[in-house]
Coordinates of C-alpha atoms in Angstrom, one line a residue:
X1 CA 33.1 19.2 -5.4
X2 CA 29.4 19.2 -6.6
X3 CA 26.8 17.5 -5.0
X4 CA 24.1 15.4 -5.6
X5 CA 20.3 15.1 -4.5
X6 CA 17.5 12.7 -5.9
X7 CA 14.0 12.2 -4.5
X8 CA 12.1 8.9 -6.1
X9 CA 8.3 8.3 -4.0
X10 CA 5.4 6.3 -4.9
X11 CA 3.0 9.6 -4.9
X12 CA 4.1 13.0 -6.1
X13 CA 5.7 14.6 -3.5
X14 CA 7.1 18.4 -2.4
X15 CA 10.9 18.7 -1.8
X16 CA 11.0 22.0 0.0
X17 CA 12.7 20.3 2.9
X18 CA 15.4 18.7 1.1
X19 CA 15.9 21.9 -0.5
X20 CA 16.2 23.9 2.2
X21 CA 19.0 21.9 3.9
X22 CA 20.3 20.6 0.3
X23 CA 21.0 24.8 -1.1
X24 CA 23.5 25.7 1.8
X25 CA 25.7 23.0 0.3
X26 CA 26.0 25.7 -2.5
X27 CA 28.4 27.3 0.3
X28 CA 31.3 24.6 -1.3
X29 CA 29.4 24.6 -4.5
X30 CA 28.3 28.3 -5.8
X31 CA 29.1 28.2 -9.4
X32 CA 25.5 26.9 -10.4
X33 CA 22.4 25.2 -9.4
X34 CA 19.4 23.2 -10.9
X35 CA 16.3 21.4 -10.3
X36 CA 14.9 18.9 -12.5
X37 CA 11.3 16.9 -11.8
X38 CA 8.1 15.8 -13.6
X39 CA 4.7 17.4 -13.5
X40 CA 3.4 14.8 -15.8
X41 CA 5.2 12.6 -18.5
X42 CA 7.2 16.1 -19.7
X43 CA 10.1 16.9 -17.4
X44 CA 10.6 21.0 -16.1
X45 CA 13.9 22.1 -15.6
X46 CA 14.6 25.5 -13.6
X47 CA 18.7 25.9 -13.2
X48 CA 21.1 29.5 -13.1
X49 CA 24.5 30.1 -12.6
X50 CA 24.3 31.4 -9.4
X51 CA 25.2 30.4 -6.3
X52 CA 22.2 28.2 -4.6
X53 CA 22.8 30.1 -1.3
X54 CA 21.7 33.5 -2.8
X55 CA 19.0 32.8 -5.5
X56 CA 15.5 34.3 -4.9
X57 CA 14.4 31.7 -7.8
X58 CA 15.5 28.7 -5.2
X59 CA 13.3 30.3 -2.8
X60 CA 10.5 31.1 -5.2
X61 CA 10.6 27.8 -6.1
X62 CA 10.5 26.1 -3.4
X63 CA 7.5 27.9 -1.8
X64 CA 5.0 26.5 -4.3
X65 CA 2.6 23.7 -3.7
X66 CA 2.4 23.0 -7.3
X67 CA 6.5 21.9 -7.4
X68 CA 5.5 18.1 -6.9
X69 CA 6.5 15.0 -8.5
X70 CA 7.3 11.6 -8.2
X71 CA 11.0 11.9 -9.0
X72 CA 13.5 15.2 -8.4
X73 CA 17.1 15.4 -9.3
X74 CA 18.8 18.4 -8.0
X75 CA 22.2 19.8 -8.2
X76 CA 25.0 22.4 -7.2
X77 CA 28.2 23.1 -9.0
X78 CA 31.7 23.7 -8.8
X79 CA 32.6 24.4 -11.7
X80 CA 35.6 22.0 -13.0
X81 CA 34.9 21.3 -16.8
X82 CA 33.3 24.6 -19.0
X83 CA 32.8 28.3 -18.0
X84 CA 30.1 29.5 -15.4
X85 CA 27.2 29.6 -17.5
X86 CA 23.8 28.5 -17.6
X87 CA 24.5 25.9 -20.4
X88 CA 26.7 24.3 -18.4
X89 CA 24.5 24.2 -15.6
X90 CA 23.1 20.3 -14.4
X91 CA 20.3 18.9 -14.8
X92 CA 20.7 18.5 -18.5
X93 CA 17.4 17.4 -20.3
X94 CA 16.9 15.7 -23.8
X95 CA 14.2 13.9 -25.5
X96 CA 14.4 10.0 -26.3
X97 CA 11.4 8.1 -27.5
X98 CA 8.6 10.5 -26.6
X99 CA 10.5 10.5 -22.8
X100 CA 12.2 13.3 -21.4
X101 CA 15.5 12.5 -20.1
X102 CA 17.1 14.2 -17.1
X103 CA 21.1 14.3 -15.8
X104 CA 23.1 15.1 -13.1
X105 CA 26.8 14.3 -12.8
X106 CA 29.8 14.7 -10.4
X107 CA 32.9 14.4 -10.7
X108 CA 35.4 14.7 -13.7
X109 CA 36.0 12.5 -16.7
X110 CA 38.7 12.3 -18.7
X111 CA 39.4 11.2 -22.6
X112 CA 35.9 11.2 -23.2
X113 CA 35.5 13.1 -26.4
X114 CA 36.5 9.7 -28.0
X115 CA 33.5 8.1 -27.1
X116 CA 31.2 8.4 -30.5
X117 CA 28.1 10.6 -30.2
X118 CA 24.4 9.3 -32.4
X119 CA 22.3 12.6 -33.0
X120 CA 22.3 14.0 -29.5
X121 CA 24.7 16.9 -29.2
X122 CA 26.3 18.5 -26.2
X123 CA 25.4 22.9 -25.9
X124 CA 27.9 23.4 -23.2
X125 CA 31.4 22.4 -22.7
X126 CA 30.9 20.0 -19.9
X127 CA 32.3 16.6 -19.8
X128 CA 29.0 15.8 -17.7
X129 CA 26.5 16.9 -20.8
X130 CA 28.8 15.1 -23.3
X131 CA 28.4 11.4 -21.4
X132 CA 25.0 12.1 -21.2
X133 CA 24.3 12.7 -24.8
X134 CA 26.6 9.4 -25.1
X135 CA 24.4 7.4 -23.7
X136 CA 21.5 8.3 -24.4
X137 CA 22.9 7.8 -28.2
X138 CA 23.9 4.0 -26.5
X139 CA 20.3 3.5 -24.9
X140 CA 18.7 4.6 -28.3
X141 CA 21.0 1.9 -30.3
X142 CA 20.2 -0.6 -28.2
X143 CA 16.3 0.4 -28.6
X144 CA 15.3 0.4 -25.3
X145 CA 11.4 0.9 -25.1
X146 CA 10.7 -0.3 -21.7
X147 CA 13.1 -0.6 -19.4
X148 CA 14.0 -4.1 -18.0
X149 CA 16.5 -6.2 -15.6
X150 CA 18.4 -6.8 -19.1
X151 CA 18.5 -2.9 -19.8
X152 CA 19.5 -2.2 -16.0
X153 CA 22.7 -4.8 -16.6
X154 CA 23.4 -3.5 -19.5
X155 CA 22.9 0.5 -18.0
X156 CA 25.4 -0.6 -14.7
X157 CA 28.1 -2.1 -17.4
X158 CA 27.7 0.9 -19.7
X159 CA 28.0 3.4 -16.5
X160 CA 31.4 1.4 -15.4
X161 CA 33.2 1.6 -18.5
X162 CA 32.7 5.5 -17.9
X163 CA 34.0 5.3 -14.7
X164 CA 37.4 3.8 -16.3
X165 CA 37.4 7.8 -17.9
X166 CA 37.8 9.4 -13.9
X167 CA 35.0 10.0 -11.4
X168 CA 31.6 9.1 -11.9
X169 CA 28.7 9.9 -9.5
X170 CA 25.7 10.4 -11.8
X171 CA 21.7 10.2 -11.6
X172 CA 19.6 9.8 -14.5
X173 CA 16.0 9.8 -14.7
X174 CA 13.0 9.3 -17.7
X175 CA 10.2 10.0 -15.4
X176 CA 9.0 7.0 -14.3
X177 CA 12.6 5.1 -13.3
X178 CA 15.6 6.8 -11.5
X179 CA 18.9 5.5 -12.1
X180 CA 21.8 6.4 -9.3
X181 CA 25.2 5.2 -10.1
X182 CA 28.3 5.4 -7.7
X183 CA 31.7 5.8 -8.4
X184 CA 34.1 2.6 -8.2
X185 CA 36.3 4.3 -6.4
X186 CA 34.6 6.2 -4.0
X187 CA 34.9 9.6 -4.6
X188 CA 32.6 11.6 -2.8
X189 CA 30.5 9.0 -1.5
X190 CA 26.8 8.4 -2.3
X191 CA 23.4 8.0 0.1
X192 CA 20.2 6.9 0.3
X193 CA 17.7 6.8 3.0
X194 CA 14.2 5.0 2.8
X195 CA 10.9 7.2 4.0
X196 CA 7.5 5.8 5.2
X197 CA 4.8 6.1 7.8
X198 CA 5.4 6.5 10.7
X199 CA 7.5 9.1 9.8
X200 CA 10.1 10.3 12.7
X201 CA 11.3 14.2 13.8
X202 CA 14.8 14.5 12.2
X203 CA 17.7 16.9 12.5
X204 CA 18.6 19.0 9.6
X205 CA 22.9 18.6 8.9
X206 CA 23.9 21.6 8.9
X207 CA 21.6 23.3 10.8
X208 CA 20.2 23.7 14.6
X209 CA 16.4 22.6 13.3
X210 CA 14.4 20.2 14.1
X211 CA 11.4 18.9 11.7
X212 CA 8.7 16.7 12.2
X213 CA 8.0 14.7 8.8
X214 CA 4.7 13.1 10.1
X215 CA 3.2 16.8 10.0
X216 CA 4.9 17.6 6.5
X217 CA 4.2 14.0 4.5
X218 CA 1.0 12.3 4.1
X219 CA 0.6 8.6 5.3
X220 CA 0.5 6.8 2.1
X221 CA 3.7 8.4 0.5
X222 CA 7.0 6.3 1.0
X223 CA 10.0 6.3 -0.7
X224 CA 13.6 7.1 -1.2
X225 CA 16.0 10.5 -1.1
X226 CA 19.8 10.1 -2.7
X227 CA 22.1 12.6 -1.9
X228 CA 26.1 12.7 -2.1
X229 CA 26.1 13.6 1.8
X230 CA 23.4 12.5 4.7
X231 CA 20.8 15.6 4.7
X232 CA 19.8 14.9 8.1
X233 CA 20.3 12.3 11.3
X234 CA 18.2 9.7 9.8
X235 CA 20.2 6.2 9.3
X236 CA 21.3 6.8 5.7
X237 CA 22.6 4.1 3.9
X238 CA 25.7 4.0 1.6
X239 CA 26.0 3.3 -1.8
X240 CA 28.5 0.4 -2.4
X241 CA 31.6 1.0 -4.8
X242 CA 30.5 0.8 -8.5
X243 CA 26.8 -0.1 -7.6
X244 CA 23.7 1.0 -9.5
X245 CA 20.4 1.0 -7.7
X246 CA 17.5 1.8 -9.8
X247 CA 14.0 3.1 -8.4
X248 CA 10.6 3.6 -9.3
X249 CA 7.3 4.6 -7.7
X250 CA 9.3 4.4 -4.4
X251 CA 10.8 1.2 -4.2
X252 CA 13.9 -0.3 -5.9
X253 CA 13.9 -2.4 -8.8
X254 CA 17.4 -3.0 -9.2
X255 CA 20.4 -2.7 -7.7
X256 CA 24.0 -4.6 -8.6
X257 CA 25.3 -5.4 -5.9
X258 CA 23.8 -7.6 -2.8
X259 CA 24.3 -4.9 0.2
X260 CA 25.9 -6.4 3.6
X261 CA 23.7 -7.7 6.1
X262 CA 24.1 -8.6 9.7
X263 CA 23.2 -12.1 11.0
X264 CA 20.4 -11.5 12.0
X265 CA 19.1 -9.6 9.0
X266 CA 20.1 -12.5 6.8
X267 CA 18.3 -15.3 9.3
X268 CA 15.1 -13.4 8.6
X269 CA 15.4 -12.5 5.0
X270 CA 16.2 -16.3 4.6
X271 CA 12.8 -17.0 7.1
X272 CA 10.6 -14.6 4.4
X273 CA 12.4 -16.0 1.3
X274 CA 11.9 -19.6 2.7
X275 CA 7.9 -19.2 3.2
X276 CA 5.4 -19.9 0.7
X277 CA 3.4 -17.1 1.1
X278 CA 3.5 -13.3 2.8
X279 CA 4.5 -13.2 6.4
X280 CA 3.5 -11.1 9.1
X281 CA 5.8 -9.1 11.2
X282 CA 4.3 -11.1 14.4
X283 CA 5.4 -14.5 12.4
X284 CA 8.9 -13.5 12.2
X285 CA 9.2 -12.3 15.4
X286 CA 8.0 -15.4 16.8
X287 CA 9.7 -17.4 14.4
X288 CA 12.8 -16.0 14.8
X289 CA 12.4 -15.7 18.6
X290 CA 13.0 -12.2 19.1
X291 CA 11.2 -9.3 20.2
X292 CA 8.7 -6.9 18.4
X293 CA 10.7 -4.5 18.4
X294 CA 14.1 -6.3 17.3
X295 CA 12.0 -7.8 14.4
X296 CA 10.6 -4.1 13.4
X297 CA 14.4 -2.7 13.4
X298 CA 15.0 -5.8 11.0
X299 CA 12.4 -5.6 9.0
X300 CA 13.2 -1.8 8.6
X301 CA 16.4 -2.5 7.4
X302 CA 15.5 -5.1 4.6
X303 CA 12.4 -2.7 3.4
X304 CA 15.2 0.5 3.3
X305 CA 17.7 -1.7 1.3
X306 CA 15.1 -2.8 -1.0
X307 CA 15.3 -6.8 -0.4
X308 CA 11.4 -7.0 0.8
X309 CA 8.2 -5.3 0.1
X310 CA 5.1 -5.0 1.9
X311 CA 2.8 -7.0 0.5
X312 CA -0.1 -3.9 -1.1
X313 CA -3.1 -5.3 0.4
X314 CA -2.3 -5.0 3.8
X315 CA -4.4 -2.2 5.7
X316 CA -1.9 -1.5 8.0
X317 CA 1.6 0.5 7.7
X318 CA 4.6 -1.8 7.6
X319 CA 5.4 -1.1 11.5
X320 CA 2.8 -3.0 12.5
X321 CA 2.9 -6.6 14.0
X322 CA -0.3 -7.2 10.9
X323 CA 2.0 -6.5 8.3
X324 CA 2.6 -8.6 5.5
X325 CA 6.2 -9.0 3.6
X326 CA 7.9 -11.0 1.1
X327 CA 11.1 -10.5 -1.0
X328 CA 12.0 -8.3 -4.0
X329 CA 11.1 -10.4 -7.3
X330 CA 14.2 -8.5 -8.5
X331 CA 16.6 -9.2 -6.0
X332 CA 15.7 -12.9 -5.5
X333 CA 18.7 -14.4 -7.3
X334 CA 21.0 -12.0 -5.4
X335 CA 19.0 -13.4 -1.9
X336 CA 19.3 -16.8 -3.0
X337 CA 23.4 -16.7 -3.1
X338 CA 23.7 -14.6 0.1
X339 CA 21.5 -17.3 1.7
X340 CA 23.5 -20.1 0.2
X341 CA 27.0 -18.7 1.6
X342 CA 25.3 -17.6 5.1
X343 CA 27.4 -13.8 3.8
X344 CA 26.3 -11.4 6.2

């Protein structure tokens, strides 16, 4: 089964880590792997049909300062749709309204050369590259320019009516947004995990290593890393069934589904959403009557699932008791219900 990997932060970042842990999945996956990301507006994409565990160009790659960006989408392949060969390699990259769009898929889809193509045209024989120039066909009908909450509705209903064809775990990205879609089903399960100062010492998954991200990230950058499996022993979070989330400059800006909290998640999310202005980390703790530290883990939670933000003029990171935070503009109608029906 390919795998998936996406990085979306609010600075350009390196993904040497997530590669290095991320290419021995080429172990299950060795009929191809790819990198996609942005040095500027244009989008570079360096794939072969190799496996990921034995390329020198992986390593090459990875080595460079230079590789950074604000969004990555990385694959490995095994093979179930087209020959082993490079045009069937993901990330699949094509031009729509002076944007370069990027691809990644997994899983298998079936009945789709029904669906009616515009002027994009698939190279390979994938069924992966052949949805993808199908909707990119769909976005440029519907003319979207800048993408909005409308557009993201109209993306997730779009990306389940493909799912009706088989399984559908697929990132897409334009540079500036990253789209991660999970299948309705299930199939193969889909990650996330939230990054920001202060950043802890992980555990690589498969691997007896250790890394400390404070020495390897700067304090500014925060952000997300999607992945099919958990990369490491941080508290990843799961995609729910069918659910797009969409990112951008490190935060999400969407997603379609309200995720489960606990109680006491929700009775603090309803304290922030219920105040007229920021709080402070101290003013829900007290509020709320629990500890620091019980607040922090809260607070932690909400910012990781993409419910609040930290408000950008604080001058302190979003651990401490000084820290401002109110809720996601574009998850407010989604709050509002969970609050209404006390779902937790």
């Amino acid at each position: 089964m390919c795998e998936l990997l996406a990085l979306c932060f609010n600075v350009p970042v390196g993904f040497r880590l997530s590669v290095r842990v991320f290419r021995r999945r080429g172990v299950e996956n060795p009929d191809g792997w790819g990198v996609a990301f942005y040095p500027d507006r244009a989008a570079l994409v360096v794939k072969e049909p190799a496996c990921s565990t034995r390329s020198g160009l992986l390593g090459f790659l990875s080595k460079y300062r230079w590789v950074r960006s604000k969004v990555f989408i990385a694959h490995v392949r095994h093979a179930s749709a087209g020959s082993v060969a490079y045009r069937n390699t993901h990330p699949f990259l094509r031009e729509l309204r002076g944007r370069d769009y990027v691809f990644a898929h997994n899983g298998t889809l079936r009945g789709y050369r029904r669906l009616g193509l515009g002027r994009f045209r698939p190279i390979g024989e994938t069924d992966s590259e052949y949805v993808f120039c199908y909707l990119l066909a769909e976005i440029e009908r519907r003319g979207v320019e800048r993408w909005g909450r409308e557009d993201f509705e109209w993306l997730h209903g779009k990306l389940r009516e493909l799912n009706e064809l088989g399984s559908l775990n697929c990132l897409l990205s334009d540079g500036e947004y990253l789209f991660a879609y999970h299948d309705v089903r299930g199939y193969n399960g889909l990650h996330y995990v939230w990054r920001a100062a202060p950043f802890p010492r992980v555990r690589l998954a498969d691997e007896d290593f250790e890394v400390d991200l404070e020495e390897l990230k700067e304090p500014e950058q925060r952000g997300y890393v999607v992945a099919t499996r958990p990369l490491t022993d941080e508290e990843w979070l799961c995609f729910a069934r069918g659910e797009l989330i969409v990112f951008r400059s490190g935060v999400i800006v969407y997603r379609s589904s309200m995720p489960e909290l606990t109680g006491e998640e929700l009775k603090v999310l309803a304290f922030i959403r219920r105040s007229t202005h920021r709080v402070s980390l101290k003013a829900i703790a007290d509020a709320r009557s629990m500890s620091m530290d019980s607040a922090r883990d809260a607070v932690r939670s909400l910012l990781s699932q993409g419910l609040v933000r930290q408000d950008s003029r604080d001058r302190v990171g979003w651990s401490h008791e000084d820290a401002t935070f109110y809720t996601n503009p574009y998850m407010r109608d989604k709050i509002d219900q969970a609050i209404r029906t006390g779902r937790a």
